[in-house]
């Protein structure tokens, strides 16, 4: 399953994305915030506290929704969304959508270059979901055409985006609702199509 490990979470970040690989454990750990209580869980998910972290389960399907948890005395919203496991892709394609293949061996052995655990199926039911405090799922879709679309979004990257926006406001007085994401997720196939031929890109 997915494993999200954050050293800390700024006090102004209240929402985290948790992609859930069906029928396996998916974990969230925040170094400075021990999980204390699950307040509410959306339909299709099971969320529990274990060893100071959060464990999320789903049977399958396209479930998505918001869970409320208490961690370190703070109430956080977790955006839960099931993913289609990587192994369900055939010849670099999911439901006719050309994803391409990620390299099997991570670059320099680094965890951030491991193959994605799975892909979020973008749909009318989930494209409006908040994946962080200022950004929605649809903001990160690949520009590749297709009636069915898939994407990968990393929780730590979303936190960094929120930190950058906060710092620009706090340190430089730049007040704005959100960045415009010009190009969020790119599939390996799309990267190759535009001349960036690498299976290591995590754009």
PDB file of N, CA, C and O in Angstrom, residues 108-139:
ATOM      1  N   UNK A 108      19.284   5.792  -8.380  1.00  0.00           N
ATOM      2  CA  UNK A 108      20.200   5.862  -7.246  1.00  0.00           C
ATOM      3  C   UNK A 108      19.623   5.216  -5.985  1.00  0.00           C
ATOM      4  O   UNK A 108      20.023   5.530  -4.866  1.00  0.00           O
ATOM      5  N   UNK A 109      18.647   4.329  -6.162  1.00  0.00           N
ATOM      6  CA  UNK A 109      18.038   3.639  -5.031  1.00  0.00           C
ATOM      7  C   UNK A 109      17.133   4.502  -4.169  1.00  0.00           C
ATOM      8  O   UNK A 109      16.730   4.087  -3.079  1.00  0.00           O
ATOM      9  N   UNK A 110      16.787   5.699  -4.652  1.00  0.00           N
ATOM     10  CA  UNK A 110      16.001   6.642  -3.854  1.00  0.00           C
ATOM     11  C   UNK A 110      14.518   6.273  -3.875  1.00  0.00           C
ATOM     12  O   UNK A 110      13.948   5.976  -4.933  1.00  0.00           O
ATOM     13  N   UNK A 111      13.893   6.353  -2.684  1.00  0.00           N
ATOM     14  CA  UNK A 111      12.490   5.936  -2.547  1.00  0.00           C
ATOM     15  C   UNK A 111      11.555   6.758  -3.429  1.00  0.00           C
ATOM     16  O   UNK A 111      10.554   6.231  -3.932  1.00  0.00           O
ATOM     17  N   UNK A 112      11.865   8.052  -3.623  1.00  0.00           N
ATOM     18  CA  UNK A 112      10.961   8.896  -4.408  1.00  0.00           C
ATOM     19  C   UNK A 112      10.913   8.503  -5.882  1.00  0.00           C
ATOM     20  O   UNK A 112      10.046   8.954  -6.620  1.00  0.00           O
ATOM     21  N   UNK A 113      11.870   7.643  -6.302  1.00  0.00           N
ATOM     22  CA  UNK A 113      11.875   7.188  -7.687  1.00  0.00           C
ATOM     23  C   UNK A 113      11.353   5.763  -7.835  1.00  0.00           C
ATOM     24  O   UNK A 113      11.498   5.159  -8.903  1.00  0.00           O
ATOM     25  N   UNK A 114      10.760   5.227  -6.786  1.00  0.00           N
ATOM     26  CA  UNK A 114      10.103   3.936  -6.922  1.00  0.00           C
ATOM     27  C   UNK A 114       8.866   4.087  -7.817  1.00  0.00           C
ATOM     28  O   UNK A 114       8.290   5.176  -7.927  1.00  0.00           O
ATOM     29  N   UNK A 115       8.483   3.001  -8.444  1.00  0.00           N
ATOM     30  CA  UNK A 115       7.251   3.044  -9.236  1.00  0.00           C
ATOM     31  C   UNK A 115       6.071   3.446  -8.350  1.00  0.00           C
ATOM     32  O   UNK A 115       6.017   3.048  -7.181  1.00  0.00           O
ATOM     33  N   UNK A 116       5.105   4.187  -8.892  1.00  0.00           N
ATOM     34  CA  UNK A 116       3.910   4.514  -8.103  1.00  0.00           C
ATOM     35  C   UNK A 116       3.197   3.233  -7.668  1.00  0.00           C
ATOM     36  O   UNK A 116       3.233   2.230  -8.380  1.00  0.00           O
ATOM     37  N   UNK A 117       2.580   3.268  -6.496  1.00  0.00           N
ATOM     38  CA  UNK A 117       1.805   2.115  -6.045  1.00  0.00           C
ATOM     39  C   UNK A 117       0.563   1.915  -6.900  1.00  0.00           C
ATOM     40  O   UNK A 117       0.055   0.806  -7.038  1.00  0.00           O
ATOM     41  N   UNK A 118       0.060   3.028  -7.442  1.00  0.00           N
ATOM     42  CA  UNK A 118      -1.136   2.956  -8.265  1.00  0.00           C
ATOM     43  C   UNK A 118      -1.477   4.309  -8.835  1.00  0.00           C
ATOM     44  O   UNK A 118      -0.756   5.297  -8.622  1.00  0.00           O
ATOM     45  N   UNK A 119      -2.601   4.364  -9.550  1.00  0.00           N
ATOM     46  CA  UNK A 119      -3.014   5.565 -10.259  1.00  0.00           C
ATOM     47  C   UNK A 119      -4.428   5.955  -9.845  1.00  0.00           C
ATOM     48  O   UNK A 119      -5.312   5.108  -9.745  1.00  0.00           O
ATOM     49  N   UNK A 120      -4.635   7.240  -9.628  1.00  0.00           N
ATOM     50  CA  UNK A 120      -5.969   7.755  -9.309  1.00  0.00           C
ATOM     51  C   UNK A 120      -6.742   7.915 -10.610  1.00  0.00           C
ATOM     52  O   UNK A 120      -6.276   8.587 -11.536  1.00  0.00           O
ATOM     53  N   UNK A 121      -7.911   7.300 -10.680  1.00  0.00           N
ATOM     54  CA  UNK A 121      -8.777   7.475 -11.843  1.00  0.00           C
ATOM     55  C   UNK A 121      -9.528   8.795 -11.677  1.00  0.00           C
ATOM     56  O   UNK A 121     -10.328   8.959 -10.761  1.00  0.00           O
ATOM     57  N   UNK A 122      -9.241   9.761 -12.540  1.00  0.00           N
ATOM     58  CA  UNK A 122      -9.902  11.063 -12.451  1.00  0.00           C
ATOM     59  C   UNK A 122     -11.300  10.953 -13.032  1.00  0.00           C
ATOM     60  O   UNK A 122     -11.487  10.461 -14.154  1.00  0.00           O
ATOM     61  N   UNK A 123     -12.298  11.393 -12.277  1.00  0.00           N
ATOM     62  CA  UNK A 123     -13.687  11.255 -12.712  1.00  0.00           C
ATOM     63  C   UNK A 123     -14.488  12.479 -12.274  1.00  0.00           C
ATOM     64  O   UNK A 123     -14.012  13.309 -11.500  1.00  0.00           O
ATOM     65  N   UNK A 124     -15.714  12.567 -12.770  1.00  0.00           N
ATOM     66  CA  UNK A 124     -16.598  13.661 -12.356  1.00  0.00           C
ATOM     67  C   UNK A 124     -16.882  13.599 -10.863  1.00  0.00           C
ATOM     68  O   UNK A 124     -17.182  14.614 -10.235  1.00  0.00           O
ATOM     69  N   UNK A 125     -16.766  12.397 -10.283  1.00  0.00           N
ATOM     70  CA  UNK A 125     -17.070  12.222  -8.858  1.00  0.00           C
ATOM     71  C   UNK A 125     -15.937  12.694  -7.962  1.00  0.00           C
ATOM     72  O   UNK A 125     -16.171  13.034  -6.797  1.00  0.00           O
ATOM     73  N   UNK A 126     -14.687  12.714  -8.471  1.00  0.00           N
ATOM     74  CA  UNK A 126     -13.581  13.078  -7.579  1.00  0.00           C
ATOM     75  C   UNK A 126     -12.732  14.257  -8.051  1.00  0.00           C
ATOM     76  O   UNK A 126     -11.854  14.708  -7.326  1.00  0.00           O
ATOM     77  N   UNK A 127     -12.965  14.779  -9.266  1.00  0.00           N
ATOM     78  CA  UNK A 127     -12.065  15.819  -9.767  1.00  0.00           C
ATOM     79  C   UNK A 127     -12.175  17.125  -8.994  1.00  0.00           C
ATOM     80  O   UNK A 127     -11.272  17.961  -9.032  1.00  0.00           O
ATOM     81  N   UNK A 128     -13.267  17.296  -8.250  1.00  0.00           N
ATOM     82  CA  UNK A 128     -13.470  18.513  -7.468  1.00  0.00           C
ATOM     83  C   UNK A 128     -12.968  18.379  -6.027  1.00  0.00           C
ATOM     84  O   UNK A 128     -13.024  19.333  -5.252  1.00  0.00           O
ATOM     85  N   UNK A 129     -12.488  17.212  -5.649  1.00  0.00           N
ATOM     86  CA  UNK A 129     -12.027  16.982  -4.283  1.00  0.00           C
ATOM     87  C   UNK A 129     -10.826  17.869  -3.951  1.00  0.00           C
ATOM     88  O   UNK A 129      -9.903  18.010  -4.757  1.00  0.00           O
ATOM     89  N   UNK A 130     -10.830  18.417  -2.741  1.00  0.00           N
ATOM     90  CA  UNK A 130      -9.670  19.145  -2.252  1.00  0.00           C
ATOM     91  C   UNK A 130      -8.587  18.140  -1.868  1.00  0.00           C
ATOM     92  O   UNK A 130      -8.827  17.256  -1.047  1.00  0.00           O
ATOM     93  N   UNK A 131      -7.396  18.269  -2.450  1.00  0.00           N
ATOM     94  CA  UNK A 131      -6.296  17.384  -2.096  1.00  0.00           C
ATOM     95  C   UNK A 131      -5.316  18.070  -1.142  1.00  0.00           C
ATOM     96  O   UNK A 131      -4.431  17.425  -0.575  1.00  0.00           O
ATOM     97  N   UNK A 132      -5.449  19.375  -0.999  1.00  0.00           N
ATOM     98  CA  UNK A 132      -4.725  20.140   0.016  1.00  0.00           C
ATOM     99  C   UNK A 132      -5.589  21.354   0.322  1.00  0.00           C
ATOM    100  O   UNK A 132      -6.724  21.456  -0.165  1.00  0.00           O
ATOM    101  N   UNK A 133      -5.082  22.275   1.107  1.00  0.00           N
ATOM    102  CA  UNK A 133      -5.925  23.394   1.541  1.00  0.00           C
ATOM    103  C   UNK A 133      -6.342  24.325   0.403  1.00  0.00           C
ATOM    104  O   UNK A 133      -7.381  24.979   0.487  1.00  0.00           O
ATOM    105  N   UNK A 134      -5.542  24.412  -0.663  1.00  0.00           N
ATOM    106  CA  UNK A 134      -5.838  25.348  -1.745  1.00  0.00           C
ATOM    107  C   UNK A 134      -5.998  24.706  -3.120  1.00  0.00           C
ATOM    108  O   UNK A 134      -6.276  25.408  -4.091  1.00  0.00           O
ATOM    109  N   UNK A 135      -5.824  23.390  -3.222  1.00  0.00           N
ATOM    110  CA  UNK A 135      -5.785  22.753  -4.539  1.00  0.00           C
ATOM    111  C   UNK A 135      -6.723  21.553  -4.616  1.00  0.00           C
ATOM    112  O   UNK A 135      -6.910  20.830  -3.642  1.00  0.00           O
ATOM    113  N   UNK A 136      -7.288  21.383  -5.812  1.00  0.00           N
ATOM    114  CA  UNK A 136      -8.219  20.292  -6.065  1.00  0.00           C
ATOM    115  C   UNK A 136      -7.564  19.224  -6.955  1.00  0.00           C
ATOM    116  O   UNK A 136      -6.556  19.486  -7.598  1.00  0.00           O
ATOM    117  N   UNK A 137      -8.182  18.060  -6.990  1.00  0.00           N
ATOM    118  CA  UNK A 137      -7.636  16.948  -7.761  1.00  0.00           C
ATOM    119  C   UNK A 137      -7.402  17.339  -9.218  1.00  0.00           C
ATOM    120  O   UNK A 137      -6.359  17.038  -9.804  1.00  0.00           O
ATOM    121  N   UNK A 138      -8.372  18.020  -9.812  1.00  0.00           N
ATOM    122  CA  UNK A 138      -8.292  18.323 -11.244  1.00  0.00           C
ATOM    123  C   UNK A 138      -7.123  19.231 -11.607  1.00  0.00           C
ATOM    124  O   UNK A 138      -6.714  19.292 -12.765  1.00  0.00           O
ATOM    125  N   UNK A 139      -6.583  19.957 -10.628  1.00  0.00           N
ATOM    126  CA  UNK A 139      -5.480  20.874 -10.896  1.00  0.00           C
ATOM    127  C   UNK A 139      -4.224  20.162 -11.379  1.00  0.00           C
ATOM    128  O   UNK A 139      -3.330  20.788 -11.952  1.00  0.00           O
TER     129      UNK A 139
END
